[in-house]
Coordinates of C-alpha atoms in Angstrom, one line a residue:
M1 CA 64.1 -50.1 18.7
S2 CA 60.5 -51.0 19.6
R3 CA 58.2 -52.3 16.9
L4 CA 55.5 -49.9 15.8
P5 CA 51.9 -51.2 16.0
S6 CA 50.6 -52.4 12.6
L7 CA 47.7 -50.7 11.0
S8 CA 44.4 -52.5 10.9
Y9 CA 42.8 -53.8 7.7
D10 CA 39.9 -51.3 7.9
V11 CA 42.3 -48.4 8.1
L12 CA 44.5 -49.6 5.3
I13 CA 41.5 -50.0 2.9
L14 CA 40.8 -46.3 3.4
V15 CA 44.4 -45.3 2.9
L16 CA 45.1 -47.4 -0.1
E17 CA 42.1 -46.1 -1.8
W18 CA 44.1 -42.9 -2.6
I19 CA 46.5 -45.0 -4.8
Q20 CA 44.0 -47.6 -6.1
D21 CA 45.0 -47.0 -9.7
D22 CA 48.8 -47.0 -8.9
Y23 CA 49.5 -50.7 -9.4
P24 CA 53.3 -50.6 -8.9
S25 CA 52.7 -48.9 -5.5
L26 CA 50.0 -51.4 -4.6
F27 CA 52.3 -54.3 -5.4
S28 CA 55.0 -52.8 -3.2
C29 CA 52.6 -52.4 -0.4
S30 CA 51.4 -56.0 -0.7
L31 CA 55.0 -57.2 0.1
V32 CA 55.0 -55.6 3.6
D33 CA 53.0 -58.1 5.6
R34 CA 49.8 -60.2 5.5
T35 CA 47.5 -57.3 6.4
F36 CA 49.0 -55.1 3.7
R37 CA 48.8 -58.0 1.3
D38 CA 45.1 -58.5 2.0
A39 CA 44.2 -54.8 1.7
S40 CA 46.3 -54.3 -1.5
A41 CA 44.7 -57.4 -3.1
R42 CA 41.3 -55.8 -2.9
Y43 CA 42.4 -53.1 -5.4
L44 CA 44.9 -55.1 -7.4
Y45 CA 42.3 -57.7 -8.4
R46 CA 39.1 -55.7 -8.5
K47 CA 39.3 -55.6 -12.3
V48 CA 41.0 -57.8 -14.8
T49 CA 41.4 -56.4 -18.4
Y50 CA 42.7 -58.2 -21.4
A51 CA 42.7 -55.9 -24.4
P52 CA 45.9 -56.1 -26.5
G53 CA 46.5 -53.3 -28.9
Y54 CA 46.8 -53.6 -32.7
S55 CA 50.1 -55.0 -34.0
L56 CA 51.3 -54.8 -37.6
V57 CA 53.6 -57.8 -37.1
L58 CA 52.6 -61.3 -36.2
D59 CA 55.0 -62.6 -33.6
L60 CA 54.8 -66.4 -33.6
R61 CA 57.3 -66.6 -30.8
R62 CA 55.2 -64.6 -28.4
K63 CA 53.7 -66.5 -25.5
D64 CA 50.1 -66.3 -24.4
D65 CA 50.4 -63.6 -21.8
F66 CA 47.0 -64.4 -20.4
L67 CA 48.5 -67.5 -18.9
E68 CA 50.8 -65.7 -16.5
G69 CA 51.0 -62.6 -14.3
I70 CA 47.7 -61.1 -13.0
F71 CA 45.6 -63.4 -15.2
L72 CA 47.1 -66.4 -13.4
S73 CA 47.1 -65.0 -9.8
A74 CA 43.5 -63.6 -10.2
R75 CA 42.3 -67.2 -10.5
L76 CA 43.9 -68.4 -7.2
P77 CA 41.3 -69.4 -4.6
H78 CA 42.1 -66.5 -2.2
N79 CA 42.0 -63.8 -5.0
A80 CA 39.1 -65.1 -7.2
P81 CA 36.4 -63.6 -4.9
L82 CA 38.0 -60.2 -5.2
V83 CA 37.4 -59.8 -9.0
R84 CA 34.5 -57.5 -9.7
R85 CA 35.1 -56.5 -13.3
F86 CA 36.3 -58.5 -16.4
E87 CA 37.0 -56.9 -19.8
V88 CA 37.8 -58.7 -23.0
S89 CA 38.4 -56.2 -25.9
G90 CA 41.1 -55.1 -28.2
F91 CA 42.7 -57.1 -31.0
L92 CA 42.7 -60.8 -30.2
S93 CA 43.9 -63.8 -32.1
S94 CA 41.6 -64.8 -34.9
R95 CA 42.8 -68.4 -34.9
P96 CA 40.3 -71.1 -34.0
P97 CA 40.5 -73.3 -30.9
P98 CA 42.2 -75.5 -29.8
I99 CA 45.1 -73.6 -31.3
N100 CA 43.8 -70.5 -29.7
K101 CA 43.6 -71.1 -26.0
F102 CA 42.0 -67.8 -25.0
P103 CA 38.3 -69.0 -25.4
A104 CA 38.9 -71.7 -22.9
Y105 CA 40.6 -69.2 -20.5
V106 CA 37.6 -66.8 -20.7
R107 CA 35.2 -69.6 -19.8
S108 CA 37.3 -70.9 -16.9
A109 CA 37.8 -67.3 -15.6
V110 CA 34.1 -66.5 -15.5
E111 CA 33.5 -69.9 -13.8
C112 CA 35.9 -69.2 -11.0
W113 CA 35.0 -65.5 -10.4
P114 CA 31.6 -65.7 -8.6
N115 CA 31.4 -62.1 -7.6
L116 CA 31.6 -60.5 -11.0
Q117 CA 29.5 -57.3 -11.2
A118 CA 30.6 -55.9 -14.6
L119 CA 31.5 -57.7 -17.9
V120 CA 32.8 -56.1 -21.1
F121 CA 32.9 -58.4 -24.1
S122 CA 33.8 -56.1 -27.0
P123 CA 36.8 -57.3 -29.0
Q124 CA 37.6 -55.6 -32.3
M125 CA 39.4 -58.7 -33.7
Y126 CA 38.4 -62.2 -32.7
H127 CA 37.4 -65.7 -33.7
E128 CA 33.6 -66.2 -34.1
S129 CA 33.6 -68.9 -31.5
L130 CA 35.3 -66.9 -28.8
F131 CA 32.3 -66.6 -26.5
N132 CA 30.4 -69.8 -27.5
D133 CA 31.0 -71.5 -24.2
T134 CA 31.1 -68.3 -22.0
L135 CA 27.7 -66.7 -22.7
P136 CA 25.7 -69.6 -21.3
L137 CA 27.4 -69.0 -18.0
L138 CA 26.2 -65.3 -17.6
P139 CA 22.7 -66.1 -16.3
R140 CA 24.4 -67.8 -13.3
L141 CA 26.2 -64.7 -12.2
T142 CA 23.7 -63.5 -9.7
L143 CA 25.7 -60.3 -8.8
L144 CA 26.1 -59.2 -12.4
K145 CA 24.9 -55.6 -12.8
S146 CA 26.6 -54.2 -15.8
L147 CA 27.0 -55.8 -19.2
S148 CA 28.7 -54.4 -22.4
V149 CA 28.8 -56.4 -25.6
N150 CA 29.4 -55.8 -29.3
T151 CA 28.9 -57.9 -32.5
A152 CA 31.0 -60.7 -31.1
C153 CA 28.0 -61.5 -28.8
T154 CA 25.0 -60.2 -30.7
N155 CA 25.0 -62.3 -33.9
E156 CA 22.1 -64.7 -34.6
S157 CA 23.9 -67.7 -33.0
H158 CA 24.4 -65.9 -29.6
V159 CA 21.4 -63.6 -29.1
D160 CA 19.0 -66.3 -27.8
V161 CA 21.5 -67.1 -25.0
L162 CA 22.4 -63.4 -24.3
V163 CA 18.9 -62.2 -23.6
Q164 CA 18.5 -64.7 -20.8
V165 CA 20.6 -62.5 -18.5
R166 CA 18.6 -60.9 -15.7
G167 CA 19.1 -58.3 -13.0
L168 CA 21.1 -55.8 -15.1
E169 CA 21.3 -52.1 -14.1
I170 CA 23.5 -51.1 -17.0
L171 CA 23.3 -52.5 -20.5
T172 CA 25.6 -51.4 -23.3
I173 CA 25.3 -52.8 -26.9
Q174 CA 27.8 -51.6 -29.4
S175 CA 26.7 -51.4 -33.0
P176 CA 23.4 -53.3 -32.3
T177 CA 22.5 -55.8 -35.1
R178 CA 19.1 -56.6 -36.4
A179 CA 19.2 -59.9 -34.5
I180 CA 19.5 -58.3 -31.1
L181 CA 17.1 -55.4 -31.9
Q182 CA 14.3 -57.9 -32.6
L183 CA 14.7 -59.4 -29.2
L184 CA 15.7 -56.2 -27.3
P185 CA 12.2 -54.9 -26.5
D186 CA 11.2 -58.2 -24.8
W187 CA 14.6 -58.3 -23.0
I188 CA 14.3 -54.7 -21.7
G189 CA 10.8 -55.7 -20.6
Q190 CA 12.3 -58.4 -18.4
L191 CA 14.9 -55.9 -17.1
Q192 CA 12.6 -52.9 -16.6
N193 CA 12.5 -53.2 -12.8
T194 CA 16.3 -53.0 -12.5
L195 CA 17.6 -51.3 -15.7
R196 CA 18.7 -47.7 -15.2
I197 CA 21.2 -47.1 -18.0
L198 CA 20.8 -48.2 -21.6
R199 CA 23.5 -47.5 -24.2
L200 CA 23.3 -48.2 -27.9
T201 CA 26.6 -47.0 -29.2
N202 CA 28.7 -46.6 -32.4
S203 CA 26.8 -47.6 -35.6
C204 CA 23.1 -47.6 -34.9
G205 CA 21.7 -47.5 -38.5
S206 CA 19.3 -50.3 -37.7
V207 CA 17.7 -48.2 -34.9
T208 CA 14.6 -46.8 -36.6
P209 CA 11.7 -44.6 -35.1
G210 CA 9.6 -47.8 -34.7
V211 CA 12.4 -49.5 -32.7
L212 CA 12.6 -46.5 -30.4
R213 CA 8.8 -46.4 -29.9
S214 CA 8.9 -50.1 -28.9
F215 CA 11.3 -49.3 -26.1
V216 CA 9.2 -46.5 -24.5
P217 CA 6.9 -48.7 -22.3
Y218 CA 9.9 -50.4 -20.7
L219 CA 12.2 -47.4 -20.1
Q220 CA 10.0 -45.4 -17.7
R221 CA 12.6 -45.9 -14.9
V222 CA 15.7 -45.4 -17.1
T223 CA 17.8 -42.4 -16.0
S224 CA 20.5 -42.5 -18.7
F225 CA 20.3 -43.2 -22.4
E226 CA 23.0 -43.1 -25.1
L227 CA 22.5 -43.5 -28.9
G228 CA 25.1 -43.7 -31.6
L229 CA 24.9 -42.6 -35.2
S230 CA 21.6 -43.4 -37.0
Y231 CA 20.7 -41.7 -40.2
S232 CA 17.3 -43.4 -39.9
L233 CA 16.3 -40.9 -37.1
T234 CA 15.4 -37.3 -37.4
D235 CA 15.7 -34.7 -34.6
D236 CA 11.9 -34.8 -34.1
D237 CA 12.1 -38.6 -33.7
I238 CA 14.8 -38.5 -31.0
F239 CA 13.3 -35.5 -29.2
A240 CA 9.9 -37.1 -29.0
F241 CA 11.5 -40.3 -27.7
W242 CA 13.4 -38.4 -24.9
E243 CA 10.3 -36.5 -23.9
E244 CA 8.4 -39.8 -23.2
L245 CA 11.0 -40.9 -20.6
P246 CA 10.0 -39.2 -17.3
S247 CA 13.1 -40.3 -15.3
L248 CA 15.7 -39.3 -17.9
H249 CA 18.4 -37.0 -16.7
T250 CA 21.5 -38.1 -18.6
V251 CA 21.8 -38.2 -22.4
S252 CA 24.6 -39.1 -24.8
F253 CA 24.0 -38.7 -28.5
R254 CA 25.9 -38.8 -31.8
Y255 CA 24.9 -35.6 -33.7
Y256 CA 24.7 -35.2 -37.5
L257 CA 23.6 -32.2 -39.4
Q258 CA 20.0 -31.9 -40.4
L259 CA 18.7 -28.9 -42.2
R260 CA 15.0 -29.6 -41.5
P261 CA 13.8 -27.5 -38.6
S262 CA 12.7 -29.4 -35.5
H263 CA 10.6 -28.5 -32.4
V264 CA 12.2 -27.4 -29.1
P265 CA 12.2 -30.4 -26.8
Y266 CA 10.9 -30.1 -23.2
L267 CA 13.4 -32.0 -21.0
P268 CA 12.9 -30.6 -17.5
H269 CA 15.1 -33.2 -15.8
L270 CA 18.1 -33.2 -18.2
R271 CA 21.2 -32.5 -16.1
D272 CA 24.1 -34.3 -18.0
L273 CA 24.5 -34.0 -21.7
T274 CA 27.2 -35.5 -24.0
I275 CA 27.3 -34.8 -27.7
Y276 CA 29.6 -36.5 -30.2
Y277 CA 30.2 -34.8 -33.5
T278 CA 32.5 -34.8 -36.5
N279 CA 35.1 -32.2 -37.2
T280 CA 33.6 -28.7 -37.7
L281 CA 35.4 -27.4 -40.8
T282 CA 33.0 -24.6 -41.6
R283 CA 31.4 -21.8 -39.6
D284 CA 27.9 -22.8 -40.9
Y285 CA 28.3 -26.3 -39.6
T286 CA 29.4 -25.0 -36.2
D287 CA 26.5 -22.5 -36.1
H288 CA 24.0 -25.3 -36.8
L289 CA 25.6 -27.4 -34.0
C290 CA 25.5 -24.6 -31.5
R291 CA 21.9 -23.8 -32.3
W292 CA 20.9 -27.4 -32.0
I293 CA 22.5 -27.7 -28.6
R294 CA 21.0 -24.4 -27.4
R295 CA 17.6 -25.6 -28.5
L296 CA 18.1 -28.9 -26.7
I297 CA 19.1 -27.5 -23.3
S298 CA 17.0 -24.3 -23.3
K299 CA 14.5 -25.7 -20.8
S300 CA 16.8 -28.0 -18.9
P301 CA 18.6 -27.5 -15.5
L302 CA 22.0 -28.4 -17.1
I303 CA 24.8 -29.3 -14.7
S304 CA 27.3 -31.0 -17.0
L305 CA 28.0 -30.6 -20.8
R306 CA 30.5 -32.7 -22.8
L307 CA 31.1 -31.8 -26.4
L308 CA 33.5 -34.3 -28.1
C309 CA 34.8 -34.4 -31.6
E310 CA 35.3 -38.0 -32.8
N311 CA 38.0 -37.4 -35.4
G312 CA 40.0 -34.6 -33.8
I313 CA 40.8 -31.1 -35.1
D314 CA 42.8 -30.5 -38.3
G315 CA 43.6 -26.9 -39.4
P316 CA 42.1 -23.7 -37.9
S317 CA 39.5 -24.0 -35.2
V318 CA 36.1 -22.5 -35.6
S319 CA 34.7 -20.4 -32.8
F320 CA 32.0 -21.9 -30.5
D321 CA 31.4 -18.5 -28.9
P322 CA 27.5 -18.6 -29.4
L323 CA 27.3 -21.8 -27.3
A324 CA 29.6 -20.4 -24.7
E325 CA 27.5 -17.2 -24.5
H326 CA 24.3 -19.2 -24.1
L327 CA 25.9 -21.2 -21.2
S328 CA 27.1 -18.0 -19.5
L329 CA 23.6 -16.4 -19.7
K330 CA 21.3 -19.3 -19.1
H331 CA 23.1 -22.0 -17.1
A332 CA 25.8 -20.0 -15.2
T333 CA 24.4 -20.7 -11.8
R334 CA 24.1 -24.5 -12.2
L335 CA 26.8 -25.5 -14.6
R336 CA 29.4 -27.6 -12.7
A337 CA 31.4 -29.4 -15.5
L338 CA 32.1 -28.2 -19.0
E339 CA 34.2 -30.4 -21.3
M340 CA 34.8 -29.0 -24.8
P341 CA 38.4 -30.0 -25.7
H342 CA 37.9 -29.6 -29.4
S343 CA 35.8 -26.4 -29.3
F344 CA 37.6 -23.1 -29.6
V345 CA 36.4 -20.2 -27.5
G346 CA 37.6 -16.7 -28.2
R347 CA 39.5 -14.6 -25.7
K348 CA 36.6 -12.2 -24.7
M349 CA 34.1 -15.0 -24.4
F350 CA 36.6 -17.0 -22.3
I351 CA 36.8 -14.1 -19.9
T352 CA 33.0 -13.8 -19.8
L353 CA 32.6 -17.6 -19.2
C354 CA 35.1 -17.6 -16.3
S355 CA 33.4 -14.5 -14.8
L356 CA 29.8 -15.7 -14.9
C357 CA 30.1 -19.5 -14.5
S358 CA 31.3 -19.2 -11.0
E359 CA 30.1 -22.7 -9.9
L360 CA 32.4 -24.6 -12.4
E361 CA 34.3 -27.4 -10.9
E362 CA 35.8 -29.0 -14.0
L363 CA 36.7 -27.1 -17.2
T364 CA 38.1 -28.3 -20.5
L365 CA 38.4 -25.9 -23.4
G366 CA 40.2 -24.9 -26.5
I367 CA 41.5 -21.4 -26.2
S368 CA 44.1 -19.1 -27.7
S369 CA 47.6 -18.7 -26.2
D370 CA 47.0 -15.1 -25.0
A371 CA 43.7 -16.1 -23.3
L372 CA 45.5 -18.3 -20.8
G373 CA 46.8 -15.3 -18.9
D374 CA 43.3 -13.9 -18.6
I375 CA 42.6 -16.3 -15.8
F376 CA 44.2 -13.8 -13.5
S377 CA 41.9 -11.0 -14.6
S378 CA 39.1 -12.3 -12.3
P379 CA 40.9 -14.5 -9.7
N380 CA 37.8 -14.9 -7.5
A381 CA 35.5 -16.0 -10.3
L382 CA 36.5 -19.7 -10.5
H383 CA 36.6 -20.3 -6.7
H384 CA 35.2 -23.9 -7.1
L385 CA 37.4 -25.0 -10.0
H386 CA 39.5 -28.0 -9.1
T387 CA 40.4 -29.5 -12.6
A388 CA 41.3 -27.4 -15.6
T389 CA 42.4 -28.6 -19.1
F390 CA 43.3 -26.2 -21.9
Y391 CA 44.2 -27.0 -25.5
I392 CA 45.9 -24.1 -27.3
R393 CA 44.2 -23.7 -30.7
N394 CA 45.2 -21.8 -33.9
R395 CA 48.9 -22.1 -33.0
K396 CA 51.5 -23.9 -35.1
R397 CA 53.2 -25.6 -32.1
R398 CA 52.1 -26.8 -28.7
L399 CA 52.5 -24.4 -25.9
D400 CA 55.2 -25.6 -23.5
I401 CA 54.0 -24.0 -20.3
S402 CA 56.7 -23.4 -17.7
Q403 CA 56.7 -24.6 -14.1
S404 CA 56.5 -21.0 -12.8
A405 CA 53.5 -20.2 -15.0
A406 CA 51.7 -23.3 -13.8
E407 CA 52.4 -22.3 -10.2
A408 CA 51.0 -18.9 -10.9
I409 CA 47.7 -20.4 -12.2
F410 CA 47.5 -22.6 -9.1
M411 CA 48.0 -19.6 -6.8
S412 CA 45.3 -17.6 -8.6
I413 CA 42.7 -20.3 -8.3
P414 CA 42.6 -21.5 -4.7
R415 CA 40.9 -24.9 -5.1
L416 CA 42.7 -25.9 -8.4
R417 CA 44.3 -29.3 -8.0
R418 CA 44.9 -30.5 -11.5
L419 CA 46.1 -28.5 -14.5
T420 CA 46.8 -29.7 -18.1
V421 CA 48.0 -27.4 -20.9
D422 CA 48.5 -29.0 -24.3
G423 CA 49.2 -32.4 -22.7
K424 CA 51.5 -31.2 -20.0
H425 CA 50.1 -32.2 -16.6
F426 CA 50.6 -30.6 -13.2
E427 CA 49.1 -31.6 -9.9
V428 CA 48.9 -30.3 -6.4
C429 CA 47.6 -32.0 -3.3
Q430 CA 47.5 -30.2 0.0
L431 CA 46.3 -33.3 1.7
V432 CA 49.3 -35.3 2.9
V433 CA 48.7 -38.9 3.6
V434 CA 51.4 -40.6 5.6
I435 CA 51.6 -44.4 6.0
I436 CA 53.9 -45.8 8.6
I437 CA 54.8 -49.3 7.6
E438 CA 56.6 -51.7 9.7
L439 CA 59.0 -54.1 8.1
R440 CA 60.9 -56.3 10.7
Y441 CA 62.6 -53.7 12.9
M442 CA 62.6 -50.8 10.4
S443 CA 59.9 -48.3 9.6
S444 CA 59.5 -45.8 6.8
A445 CA 57.0 -43.2 5.7
L446 CA 55.2 -42.9 2.4
A447 CA 53.8 -39.4 1.6
L448 CA 51.4 -38.8 -1.3
V449 CA 52.3 -35.2 -2.1
K450 CA 52.2 -33.5 -5.5
G451 CA 52.7 -30.0 -4.4
M452 CA 53.7 -28.2 -1.2
W453 CA 55.1 -25.2 0.5
T454 CA 58.9 -25.4 0.6
A455 CA 61.5 -23.2 2.2
G456 CA 64.2 -21.7 0.0
L457 CA 67.8 -20.9 1.0
D458 CA 66.8 -17.4 2.0
G459 CA 64.2 -18.8 4.4
N460 CA 61.2 -17.6 2.4
L461 CA 58.3 -20.0 1.8
R462 CA 57.4 -20.8 -1.8
F463 CA 54.5 -22.9 -3.2
T464 CA 55.7 -25.5 -5.7
V465 CA 53.8 -27.9 -8.0
E466 CA 55.0 -31.1 -9.6
Q467 CA 54.7 -32.1 -13.2
V468 CA 53.2 -35.6 -13.5
H469 CA 52.9 -38.1 -16.3
G470 CA 49.7 -38.8 -18.0
I471 CA 47.7 -42.0 -17.8
S472 CA 49.7 -45.1 -18.8
F473 CA 48.3 -48.5 -19.8
F474 CA 49.9 -51.9 -19.6
R475 CA 50.7 -53.7 -22.9
W476 CA 47.6 -56.0 -22.5
E477 CA 45.3 -53.0 -21.8
R478 CA 46.2 -50.7 -24.8
G479 CA 43.2 -51.9 -26.7
S480 CA 40.7 -51.4 -23.9
E481 CA 37.7 -49.1 -24.1
E482 CA 39.3 -46.7 -21.6
A483 CA 42.6 -46.6 -23.5
Q484 CA 40.9 -46.0 -26.8
E485 CA 38.8 -43.2 -25.4
H486 CA 41.8 -41.6 -23.7
M487 CA 43.8 -41.6 -27.0
R488 CA 40.8 -40.4 -29.0
Y489 CA 39.9 -37.4 -26.9
N490 CA 43.3 -36.4 -25.6
R491 CA 45.3 -36.1 -28.8

């Protein structure tokens, strides 16, 4: 048997991009030959995350897992230039060095990864000296574009070093302290030529109207702004601040109920809006929230709306029909993504939403069990929809959707590729990617197919979809920001 010609590195990079998050498959591909190894390594080592989850039991026999596996191989000379993102979060050991070897590892890792572009230093449990030797190295990272830190890096002993970092495009500060807020206006002033995204998340009680006003001269080029919970700010304060940012088109905000009426903001460039809120237990609270959002987006060309409840839903779900009606009437022709997993929409309004919002590409909603079948009532309405997630509300048990019911939904919506109903995931991919790999004198084919047309015993063609598992995380990644957000908003 003649040997098949091997694929070039440039082709493999494009092919392996389809499985860039499937680490077991990438590892298997790296064992084929040198070309596959080099191409796979680009995705295997592009990000390194150490974020152990919370443990109720202290295991004194457990070894330091950051001294082996990917954490060891990522520091090898031929892999170190491939690392682009490094995250340290989760629940770390609170023991001091030198008993705790992790602070020394973090410093040596940052030193040997010269091409770092994104850093996340946000542990929930840690020793106060964790980043003492690492933060002075950050100004030397000339390619660093994104930085996310929390109180582990923003106390009084660290802020003077932290604000020396330059060239950032994305800056995230979780629960900003008074120490960092005093220096933040000057720091943003140094970053104003490059900074495009500013996020102040979680507890922002120290952010006052005066603090926001001090930011305005330096945020004229910022396109995205996020603010956590601050009872020091009224709606008028935050609306006036947003109106003074001419380039702002993406906003994330932690809402809290205010009975004082506010003016209608004029945000002509707002396209993407994310609102976090607490559980809506009463209709009055829900009506206030819906009116607040309608007032906010009334003069904006909205494309994407995310409405996320921070503490989940307990008990009966209150209807968000007034907001859904506003979206159907005012933003139907522009709305592309609607994510409201904890917001219940009634059956009639769900039909109206699907009929009028014909440009939707991603849809996440809480609906009733009988509303799921209404997707077939207007099969041509959602002709752009490719991702749909539905949570069945006001039902004692989760809906266990069958394979045949999922296939019927896929058939009724031509471009639908991913469907989730109460945590049960289905995927279909008409694009078949075949990789011919050569291993010695044997060859095999790898096809990435989630759904296809198959022939039955009677010779008739039948379209089938495959149930897939949800996102899984390694043991050392279960405390990461991505894992925490996935568990918080996909319960």
